[in-house]
Amino acid sequence: MDPNVVPLEGGQPLLMSLNGIEFKRHPKAVKSKKAVLFFEVEILDAKTRDKLCFLDKVEPNATIAEIKNLFTKSHPQWYPARQSLRLDPKGKSLKDEDVLQNLPVGTTATLYFRDLGAQISWVTVFLTEYAGPLLIYLLFYFRVPFIYGPKYDFTSSKHSVVHLACICHSFHYIKRLLETIFVHRFSHGTMPLRNIFKNCTYYWGFAAWMAYYINHPLYTPPTYGDEQVKLALIIFLFCQLGNFSIHIALRNLRPAGSKTRKIPYPTKNPFTWLFLLVSCPNYTYEVGSWIGFAIMTQCLPVALFSLVGFIQMTIWAKGKHRSYLKEFRDYPPLRSPIVPFLL
Amino acid sequence: MAASGSGGAGRADNGYGSQQPRRRKGPGALATTYLVIYNVVMTAGWLVIAVGIIRAYLTKGSYHSLYYSIEKPLKFFQTGALLEILHCAFGIVPSSVVLTAFQVMSRVFLTWAVTHSVKEVQNEDSVLLFVVAWTITEIIRYSFYTFSLLNHLPYLIKWARYTLFIVLYPMGVSGELLTIYAALPFVRQAGLYSISLPNKYNFSFDYYTFLILVMISYIPIFPQLYFHMLHQRRKVLSHTEEHKKSE
């Protein structure tokens, strides 16, 4: 990007400065006809204070994203996603959308750089962590060799609930994969690479553990039989629909490509009315789905997975709830993070 | 891992604060009083165990089967250490709850789920090995905390805490591993703490396999903790050297 020509929104290029006088077409333009002041940006390492890069003739309305791109030119191994730039070595990271001239800096800005480490996109992580359980469960369902013993290889369970459970589990993860591709609008592009190993261990590990017991030749069907399975299925489907409705509602809050945050409100869809009581009804419905699945299969590992998931989602919901309260003065006071009135 | 407490320096930090030897914000006066009492009581308790071992050795004339003479105080005071998790949770001790919980639980696991539960290993010499390591470590560790709280830490105690672990830690780990290993056949035979299919919760647990996994986990965990302690030793003891020189 040539610092002398900054494309504005709509793609109108700035007119080159003529004799130091500049014409801007942007409505928020500097009204005076003084010579435009270019900024200088020096980037130092946050830990060692080494000078890493010096940029001169930076447009005052350049964004942090653009500065990151310039920095990558001199240090190609640090692509923008792994750069954290900040005004203070121990301070918070600046946002990509922040504009240089709006920051509390002089015309020579000093930014501190911290390497966030190898990054991986959220989409990649989600797809990998969800594709695993889908596949792994099926391996146990079809009783592929070396799991249960040769006389059971490729046999099929005689319990109908086992087939139903496979359909539900697979449906759940296919839904998640499709939502990742078509529904979710992520705030962040990337996360640290080590997260993929951590997350996949969790999802794949639990999937294998649950699937082992549900599809085991010695599996014991639920104590209360069909009644129990029917009830569980209703809970499961209700919560799957609920969770999906919330994901759609959240998607519609945010225009494509943007990172705006708004207070979510109930829509015409009754499943979204849970927003009246809860900040993160998607998590509420998710826990509900897994409780349904646990009742359906009457399998302790499933109950444990639901519990661990509930604990993690409660932590996330509380964090999200706190951010909402901090950001919005008029945030509805009746709402709890994840469980109406309780948590 | 139980052994992480059996070196001369119980925790992976120096007991107060995970990075620097200096505490950030001390506990209040009431909390300090409580902690002093707690640490004095624990020091006394482990001294009782030490004396018990020595007396039993002198009476019996051999070092075999000394476990029975100190079984009760060992269980009492080692289990009492669970309180230390609460100390971290309530913030009166600035250590990590997770780290402390891990260390205390591993000790409690060895005391109850292995030594107490599998009676046949109680005669093993490996039990004496880890009990002695734990006893020396804890006496030093709790007196270290007591003196630190009173702001009067003799260099000898600090030195002992950060030096004796070099021998005591491997000693304790060896004792623990040998004891678990000795317990294996009896666990297998009795099906101890194990549940198999079919059952109505569709769950199974094999304690034998679990113990083997515990033993394997020592391989990555022990070196990390040991080298961390060595690193802490270099920092803490050289810091004191400089302090002394500047006086």
XYZ file of C-alpha atoms in Angstrom:
590
model
C 0.000 0.000 0.000
C 1.459 3.272 -1.029
C 1.163 5.594 1.945
C 0.675 8.532 -0.343
C -2.503 7.238 -1.860
C -5.081 6.057 0.651
C -8.298 4.674 -0.760
C -11.335 6.000 1.089
C -14.590 4.142 1.575
C -16.224 3.703 -1.778
C -12.842 3.487 -3.385
C -12.358 7.133 -4.129
C -8.650 7.771 -4.097
C -7.319 10.854 -2.464
C -6.039 13.382 -4.887
C -2.288 13.607 -4.739
C -1.109 16.612 -2.890
C -0.346 19.505 -5.189
C 2.089 22.003 -3.769
C 1.182 20.672 -0.372
C -2.492 21.538 -0.830
C -4.868 18.652 -0.785
C -8.479 18.175 -1.810
C -10.464 15.562 0.029
C -13.817 14.326 -1.111
C -14.653 12.786 2.209
C -17.368 14.699 4.132
C -15.383 14.498 7.348
C -12.508 16.208 5.587
C -10.132 18.587 7.215
C -11.607 21.892 6.186
C -8.453 23.934 6.218
C -6.185 24.028 3.250
C -3.031 23.568 5.278
C -0.413 21.122 4.114
C -1.288 17.607 5.217
C 0.804 16.323 8.060
C 2.177 12.832 7.584
C 2.829 10.699 10.575
C 5.881 8.687 11.305
C 5.462 5.345 12.994
C 8.213 3.488 14.739
C 7.588 -0.032 15.882
C 9.551 -1.389 18.816
C 9.647 -4.843 20.311
C 7.545 -4.769 23.497
C 10.004 -6.925 25.442
C 13.428 -5.854 24.233
C 12.545 -2.347 22.985
C 14.547 -3.046 19.832
C 13.641 -0.887 16.895
C 11.969 -3.223 14.467
C 10.587 -0.923 11.840
C 10.306 2.704 10.913
C 7.512 3.912 8.676
C 7.510 7.421 7.360
C 4.884 9.296 5.412
C 2.008 7.450 7.013
C -1.412 8.937 6.374
C -3.009 10.348 9.528
C -6.181 8.410 8.810
C -4.353 5.145 8.303
C -5.771 2.304 10.348
C -3.868 -0.112 12.525
C -4.718 -2.811 9.978
C -2.905 -0.840 7.302
C 0.096 -0.273 9.549
C 0.207 -4.010 10.224
C 0.311 -4.641 6.507
C 3.216 -2.236 6.142
C 5.039 -3.929 9.002
C 4.632 -7.306 7.350
C 6.509 -6.005 4.320
C 9.674 -5.613 6.343
C 9.092 -8.703 8.475
C 7.205 -11.210 6.323
C 7.267 -13.913 8.995
C 4.940 -11.787 11.140
C 1.764 -11.712 9.146
C -0.874 -9.245 10.406
C -2.920 -11.849 12.274
C -0.042 -12.586 14.612
C 0.826 -8.948 15.320
C -0.273 -7.260 18.499
C 0.443 -3.542 18.361
C -0.036 -1.383 21.404
C 0.744 2.062 22.701
C 2.215 0.743 25.900
C 4.398 -2.379 26.073
C 2.173 -3.802 28.788
C -1.059 -2.268 27.575
C -3.980 -3.598 25.596
C -3.748 -4.392 21.922
C -4.933 -1.760 19.506
C -7.839 -2.718 17.296
C -7.455 -3.071 13.549
C -10.097 -0.392 13.008
C -8.363 2.220 15.186
C -7.232 5.251 13.210
C -3.746 6.608 13.717
C -4.632 10.251 14.167
C -7.301 9.441 16.732
C -4.792 7.755 18.993
C -3.068 9.689 21.789
C 0.212 9.947 19.889
C 2.312 12.763 18.512
C 3.183 12.939 14.861
C 5.859 10.372 15.525
C 3.956 7.461 16.962
C 5.715 4.747 18.893
C 3.994 1.393 18.790
C 5.066 -1.709 20.663
C 4.917 -5.072 18.966
C 4.228 -8.423 20.486
C 4.204 -11.671 18.544
C 1.008 -13.575 19.203
C 2.510 -16.768 17.851
C 1.365 -18.856 14.938
C -2.289 -18.271 14.230
C -4.994 -20.388 12.758
C -8.375 -19.267 11.525
C -11.453 -19.840 13.659
C -13.210 -21.474 10.736
C -10.428 -24.027 10.335
C -10.458 -24.853 14.033
C -14.237 -25.233 14.165
C -14.355 -27.422 11.084
C -11.615 -29.694 12.378
C -12.910 -29.989 15.915
C -16.449 -30.813 14.687
C -15.578 -33.134 11.815
C -13.673 -35.349 14.252
C -16.578 -36.331 16.511
C -18.825 -36.893 13.509
C -16.404 -39.375 12.022
C -15.227 -40.967 15.260
C -18.733 -41.728 16.504
C -19.511 -43.464 13.229
C -16.423 -45.648 13.564
C -17.785 -46.936 16.874
C -21.352 -47.163 15.559
C -20.288 -49.385 12.691
C -18.053 -51.311 15.089
C -14.969 -51.200 12.944
C -12.291 -53.779 13.858
C -9.971 -53.489 16.885
C -12.523 -51.763 19.107
C -14.870 -54.397 20.494
C -13.351 -57.725 19.621
C -13.452 -59.735 16.381
C -16.815 -61.402 16.914
C -18.522 -57.982 17.011
C -16.784 -56.424 13.996
C -19.231 -54.682 11.678
C -22.214 -55.965 13.636
C -25.189 -53.792 14.443
C -26.820 -53.074 17.794
C -30.209 -54.640 18.425
C -31.397 -51.630 20.418
C -33.321 -48.980 18.500
C -32.130 -46.252 20.860
C -28.546 -46.870 19.710
C -29.524 -46.106 16.112
C -31.462 -43.044 17.200
C -28.505 -41.839 19.239
C -26.237 -42.119 16.222
C -28.667 -40.069 14.148
C -28.919 -37.390 16.841
C -25.176 -37.172 17.458
C -24.414 -37.002 13.745
C -27.176 -34.462 13.162
C -25.733 -32.293 15.926
C -22.257 -32.158 14.439
C -23.452 -31.766 10.848
C -25.521 -28.830 12.053
C -22.429 -27.357 13.709
C -20.352 -27.766 10.561
C -22.987 -26.122 8.382
C -23.399 -23.280 10.863
C -19.660 -22.698 10.812
C -19.682 -22.391 7.035
C -22.978 -20.548 6.496
C -24.226 -18.940 9.655
C -21.633 -17.708 12.102
C -19.996 -14.282 11.755
C -16.800 -14.358 13.744
C -15.412 -11.328 15.583
C -11.878 -12.572 15.275
C -10.231 -14.063 12.222
C -7.697 -16.180 14.065
C -6.711 -17.820 17.322
C -3.369 -19.207 18.542
C -2.344 -22.404 16.804
C -2.017 -24.445 19.994
C -5.759 -24.105 20.535
C -6.509 -26.541 17.768
C -4.656 -29.315 19.606
C -6.329 -28.507 22.886
C -9.815 -28.250 21.381
C -9.544 -31.327 19.214
C -8.283 -33.410 22.138
C -11.352 -32.342 24.109
C -13.976 -32.899 21.398
C -12.471 -35.984 19.813
C -11.569 -37.546 23.151
C -15.035 -37.181 24.631
C -16.700 -38.286 21.388
C -14.673 -41.498 21.415
C -15.369 -42.101 25.090
C -19.153 -41.640 24.716
C -19.375 -43.535 21.453
C -17.493 -46.492 22.930
C -20.155 -47.121 25.550
C -23.266 -46.286 23.562
C -22.275 -48.616 20.731
C -20.859 -51.314 22.985
C -22.259 -54.844 22.561
C -22.984 -54.847 26.307
C -24.855 -51.532 26.196
C -27.863 -51.378 28.546
C -30.826 -49.393 27.150
C -32.591 -46.769 29.335
C -34.383 -48.001 32.452
C -37.745 -46.441 31.551
C -37.625 -47.651 27.964
C -39.442 -45.910 25.128
C -41.022 -43.269 27.350
C -37.603 -42.106 28.444
C -36.231 -42.106 24.927
C -39.252 -40.203 23.590
C -38.999 -37.506 26.242
C -35.272 -37.199 25.684
C -35.737 -36.871 21.941
C -38.265 -34.066 22.405
C -35.859 -32.195 24.677
C -33.014 -32.750 22.229
C -34.909 -31.549 19.151
C -36.410 -28.583 20.980
C -32.973 -27.456 22.090
C -31.391 -28.051 18.689
C -34.045 -25.814 17.113
C -33.585 -23.279 19.889
C -29.823 -23.207 19.484
C -30.172 -22.791 15.711
C -32.695 -19.972 16.122
C -30.321 -18.097 18.386
C -27.456 -18.519 15.920
C -29.618 -17.073 13.155
C -30.748 -14.199 15.368
C -27.142 -13.367 16.289
C -26.114 -13.523 12.658
C -28.817 -11.047 11.719
C -27.557 -8.606 14.312
C -24.346 -8.185 12.409
C -23.947 -7.161 8.774
C -21.596 -9.229 6.614
C -17.935 -8.450 7.139
C -18.545 -6.230 10.124
C -17.617 -6.706 13.736
C -20.418 -4.625 15.253
C -21.849 -5.587 18.596
C -25.475 -4.955 19.463
C -27.785 -6.068 22.238
C -29.668 -9.147 21.029
C -33.434 -9.011 21.448
C -36.268 -11.561 21.057
C -37.615 -11.816 17.526
C -40.830 -13.272 16.144
C -39.339 -16.745 16.555
C -40.533 -18.056 19.948
C -37.238 -19.819 20.537
C -35.552 -16.428 20.746
C -37.827 -15.295 23.552
C -35.275 -16.838 25.918
C -33.303 -13.618 25.297
C -35.705 -12.008 27.756
C -34.186 -14.034 30.553
C -30.698 -14.924 29.427
C -27.720 -13.267 27.698
C -26.461 -16.398 25.952
C -29.473 -18.605 25.171
C -27.402 -20.452 22.568
C -25.402 -21.941 25.440
C -28.555 -22.638 27.429
C -30.019 -24.585 24.524
C -26.723 -26.369 23.939
C -26.605 -27.689 27.502
C -30.245 -28.679 27.113
C -29.442 -30.696 23.987
C -26.729 -32.646 25.758
C -28.926 -33.271 28.791
C -31.480 -34.652 26.364
C -28.850 -36.874 24.800
C -27.721 -38.068 28.239
C -31.277 -39.031 29.172
C -31.728 -40.732 25.835
C -28.629 -42.884 26.144
C -28.532 -43.174 29.960
C -24.776 -43.091 29.702
C -22.604 -41.607 32.466
C -19.818 -40.354 30.163
C -22.444 -38.343 28.252
C -23.616 -36.800 31.530
C -20.005 -35.956 32.415
C -19.467 -34.385 28.988
C -22.607 -32.300 29.502
C -21.331 -31.197 32.897
C -17.907 -30.178 31.651
C -19.491 -28.366 28.709
C -21.882 -26.609 31.050
C -19.031 -25.400 33.247
C -17.092 -24.062 30.258
C -20.132 -22.403 28.703
C -21.044 -20.808 32.017
C -17.583 -19.234 32.169
C -18.014 -17.927 28.605
C -21.569 -16.727 29.277
C -20.512 -14.829 32.386
C -17.740 -13.153 30.418
C -20.082 -12.224 27.594
C -22.678 -10.959 30.042
C -20.067 -8.782 31.731
C -18.985 -7.306 28.365
C -22.569 -6.541 27.478
C -23.092 -4.760 30.789
C -19.890 -2.777 30.329
C -20.632 -1.776 26.774
C -24.340 -0.992 26.940
C -25.815 1.331 29.545
C -29.337 0.207 28.764
C -28.707 -3.529 28.981
C -31.866 -5.322 30.204
C -31.428 -5.943 33.932
C -33.613 -9.056 34.093
C -31.131 -11.153 32.113
C -28.787 -13.709 33.664
C -25.774 -15.074 31.808
C -26.912 -18.650 31.078
C -29.567 -20.032 33.441
C -32.658 -17.829 34.000
C -32.469 -16.155 37.408
C -29.757 -18.471 38.700
C -26.447 -18.288 36.853
C 2.273 -35.815 41.741
C 2.888 -36.473 45.382
C 6.607 -36.140 44.958
C 6.295 -32.535 44.021
C 5.771 -31.911 47.695
C 8.447 -34.243 48.862
C 11.409 -32.168 47.790
C 12.817 -29.549 50.068
C 10.525 -27.018 48.461
C 6.949 -28.219 48.399
C 5.393 -26.089 45.750
C 6.560 -25.232 42.299
C 6.791 -21.658 43.534
C 8.578 -20.784 46.744
C 5.283 -21.079 48.564
C 4.255 -17.468 48.403
C 3.912 -15.959 44.960
C 4.506 -17.746 41.752
C 7.212 -15.583 40.209
C 9.172 -13.327 42.472
C 10.304 -14.157 46.005
C 8.646 -10.909 47.121
C 4.950 -11.139 48.071
C 2.640 -8.693 46.373
C -0.002 -8.187 49.029
C 0.195 -9.977 52.345
C -2.842 -11.490 54.085
C -4.584 -9.445 56.774
C -3.732 -9.690 60.465
C -6.421 -12.288 61.203
C -5.448 -14.411 58.230
C -1.781 -14.177 59.166
C -2.528 -15.341 62.704
C -4.542 -18.244 61.383
C -1.819 -19.193 58.904
C 0.880 -19.073 61.553
C -1.162 -21.380 63.747
C -1.873 -23.669 60.799
C 1.769 -23.926 59.813
C 2.946 -24.419 63.401
C 0.421 -27.210 63.880
C 1.515 -28.880 60.646
C 5.191 -28.594 61.558
C 4.414 -30.183 64.904
C 2.365 -32.909 63.269
C 5.105 -33.956 60.898
C 7.609 -33.831 63.767
C 5.357 -36.285 65.596
C 5.523 -38.545 62.554
C 9.313 -38.178 62.414
C 9.654 -39.052 66.075
C 7.259 -41.953 65.611
C 9.391 -43.424 62.827
C 12.583 -43.075 64.841
C 11.077 -44.612 67.987
C 9.588 -47.504 66.053
C 12.938 -48.127 64.387
C 14.749 -48.151 67.706
C 12.154 -50.395 69.310
C 11.923 -52.903 66.493
C 15.569 -52.837 65.575
C 14.804 -52.886 61.864
C 13.406 -50.428 59.345
C 10.793 -52.780 57.936
C 7.063 -52.339 58.495
C 7.332 -49.006 60.274
C 4.226 -47.738 58.494
C 1.870 -49.021 61.192
C 3.454 -46.913 63.927
C 2.738 -43.651 62.130
C -0.298 -44.614 60.079
C -2.801 -42.460 61.964
C -0.853 -39.177 62.243
C 0.285 -39.583 58.621
C -3.297 -39.855 57.422
C -4.444 -37.016 59.651
C -1.806 -34.459 58.776
C -1.469 -35.317 55.102
C -5.245 -35.072 54.666
C -5.237 -31.823 56.642
C -3.126 -30.319 53.875
C -6.341 -30.124 51.820
C -6.963 -26.893 53.711
C -4.139 -25.357 51.704
C -6.342 -25.504 48.622
C -8.880 -23.371 50.453
C -6.144 -20.961 51.532
C -5.396 -20.309 47.859
C -9.067 -20.171 46.914
C -9.712 -17.524 49.565
C -6.648 -15.587 48.546
C -4.857 -15.651 51.886
C -2.020 -17.509 50.220
C -1.044 -16.170 46.793
C -0.425 -19.506 45.106
C -2.335 -21.019 42.230
C -5.392 -22.997 43.339
C -4.978 -25.462 40.503
C -1.307 -26.160 41.192
C -1.849 -26.541 44.928
C -4.877 -28.752 44.404
C -2.898 -30.954 42.059
C -0.030 -31.378 44.497
C -2.151 -32.004 47.583
C -4.536 -34.347 45.788
C -1.666 -36.468 44.533
C -0.360 -36.864 48.090
C -3.834 -37.678 49.397
C -4.271 -40.151 46.537
C -1.135 -42.023 47.507
C -2.039 -42.020 51.181
C -5.622 -43.231 50.845
C -6.212 -44.712 47.420
C -3.000 -46.705 47.326
C -1.365 -47.274 50.697
C -4.511 -47.423 52.807
C -6.630 -49.242 50.234
C -4.182 -51.957 49.298
C -3.212 -53.429 52.670
C -0.714 -55.798 51.153
C 1.692 -52.986 50.241
C 1.851 -51.549 53.741
C 4.809 -53.764 54.587
C 6.809 -52.640 51.586
C 10.029 -50.719 52.119
C 9.002 -48.352 49.356
C 6.374 -46.954 51.726
C 9.093 -46.014 54.206
C 11.022 -44.408 51.382
C 8.308 -41.909 50.481
C 7.117 -41.396 54.076
C 10.623 -40.363 55.139
C 10.970 -38.077 52.108
C 7.587 -36.472 52.789
C 8.306 -36.087 56.522
C 11.607 -34.256 56.106
C 10.192 -32.106 53.315
C 7.077 -31.102 55.209
C 8.878 -30.258 58.425
C 11.135 -27.898 56.508
C 8.338 -26.532 54.321
C 5.933 -25.734 57.138
C 8.622 -24.153 59.296
C 9.687 -22.128 56.245
C 6.150 -20.781 55.946
C 5.910 -20.120 59.680
C 9.109 -18.094 59.750
C 8.224 -16.266 56.520
C 4.889 -15.193 57.957
C 6.686 -13.875 61.037
C 9.159 -12.067 58.769
C 12.066 -13.795 60.372
C 13.354 -16.489 58.075
C 16.645 -18.073 59.082
C 18.866 -18.633 56.084
C 19.325 -22.251 57.133
C 15.636 -23.006 56.624
C 15.580 -21.256 53.280
C 18.702 -23.126 52.227
C 17.266 -26.441 53.399
C 14.032 -25.896 51.551
C 15.737 -25.096 48.293
C 18.519 -27.667 48.531
C 17.350 -30.859 50.186
C 14.727 -31.376 47.504
C 17.551 -32.354 45.184
C 17.743 -35.668 47.039
C 14.346 -35.866 48.695
C 12.323 -35.318 45.551
C 13.735 -38.287 43.576
C 13.626 -40.322 46.767
C 9.953 -39.607 47.257
C 9.107 -40.251 43.612
C 10.895 -43.598 43.735
C 9.034 -44.605 46.868
C 5.707 -43.620 45.347
C 6.264 -45.376 42.038
C 7.504 -48.557 43.686
C 4.492 -48.582 45.996
C 2.011 -48.155 43.169
C 3.808 -50.854 41.220
C 3.640 -53.200 44.213
C -0.075 -52.572 44.551
C -0.903 -53.524 40.958
C -1.328 -57.305 41.283
C -3.574 -56.935 44.318
C -5.729 -54.378 42.570
C -6.074 -56.696 39.601
C -6.924 -59.649 41.815
C -9.566 -57.892 43.894
C -10.969 -55.755 41.084
C -10.487 -52.838 43.449
C -12.441 -49.636 42.630
C -13.334 -51.045 39.253
C -16.667 -51.364 37.516
C -17.288 -53.347 34.373
C -19.992 -53.657 31.737
C -22.849 -54.300 31.554
C -24.426 -51.908 34.039
C -27.297 -49.447 33.829
C -25.049 -46.366 33.661
C -23.135 -47.715 30.696
C -19.834 -46.858 32.272
C -16.679 -48.762 33.103
C -13.528 -48.022 35.028
C -10.439 -50.145 35.469
C -8.409 -49.018 38.459
C -5.462 -51.193 37.409
C -5.155 -49.398 34.070
C -5.701 -46.084 35.835
C -2.752 -46.743 38.167
C -0.556 -47.580 35.209
C -1.526 -44.306 33.554
C -0.721 -42.490 36.806
C 2.729 -44.052 36.827
C 3.286 -43.048 33.205
C 2.242 -39.473 33.979
C 5.238 -39.150 36.301
C 7.465 -39.211 33.214
C 6.475 -35.824 31.800
C 5.543 -34.230 35.126
C 8.497 -35.052 37.380
C 11.271 -33.499 35.234
C 9.274 -30.320 34.755
C 8.721 -29.820 38.471
C 12.280 -30.827 39.330
C 13.892 -28.420 36.910
C 11.525 -25.694 37.956
C 12.719 -26.171 41.541
C 16.340 -26.069 40.429
C 15.635 -22.840 38.595
C 13.907 -21.401 41.665
C 16.883 -22.460 43.765
C 19.307 -20.547 41.594
C 17.108 -17.464 41.755
C 16.322 -17.504 45.462
C 19.712 -18.508 46.832
C 21.742 -16.209 44.609
C 19.387 -13.340 45.427
C 20.168 -13.859 49.088
C 23.895 -13.973 48.347
C 23.698 -10.544 46.719
C 21.650 -9.272 49.619
C 24.265 -10.439 52.054
C 27.093 -8.961 50.044
C 25.445 -5.588 49.882
C 25.061 -5.388 53.648
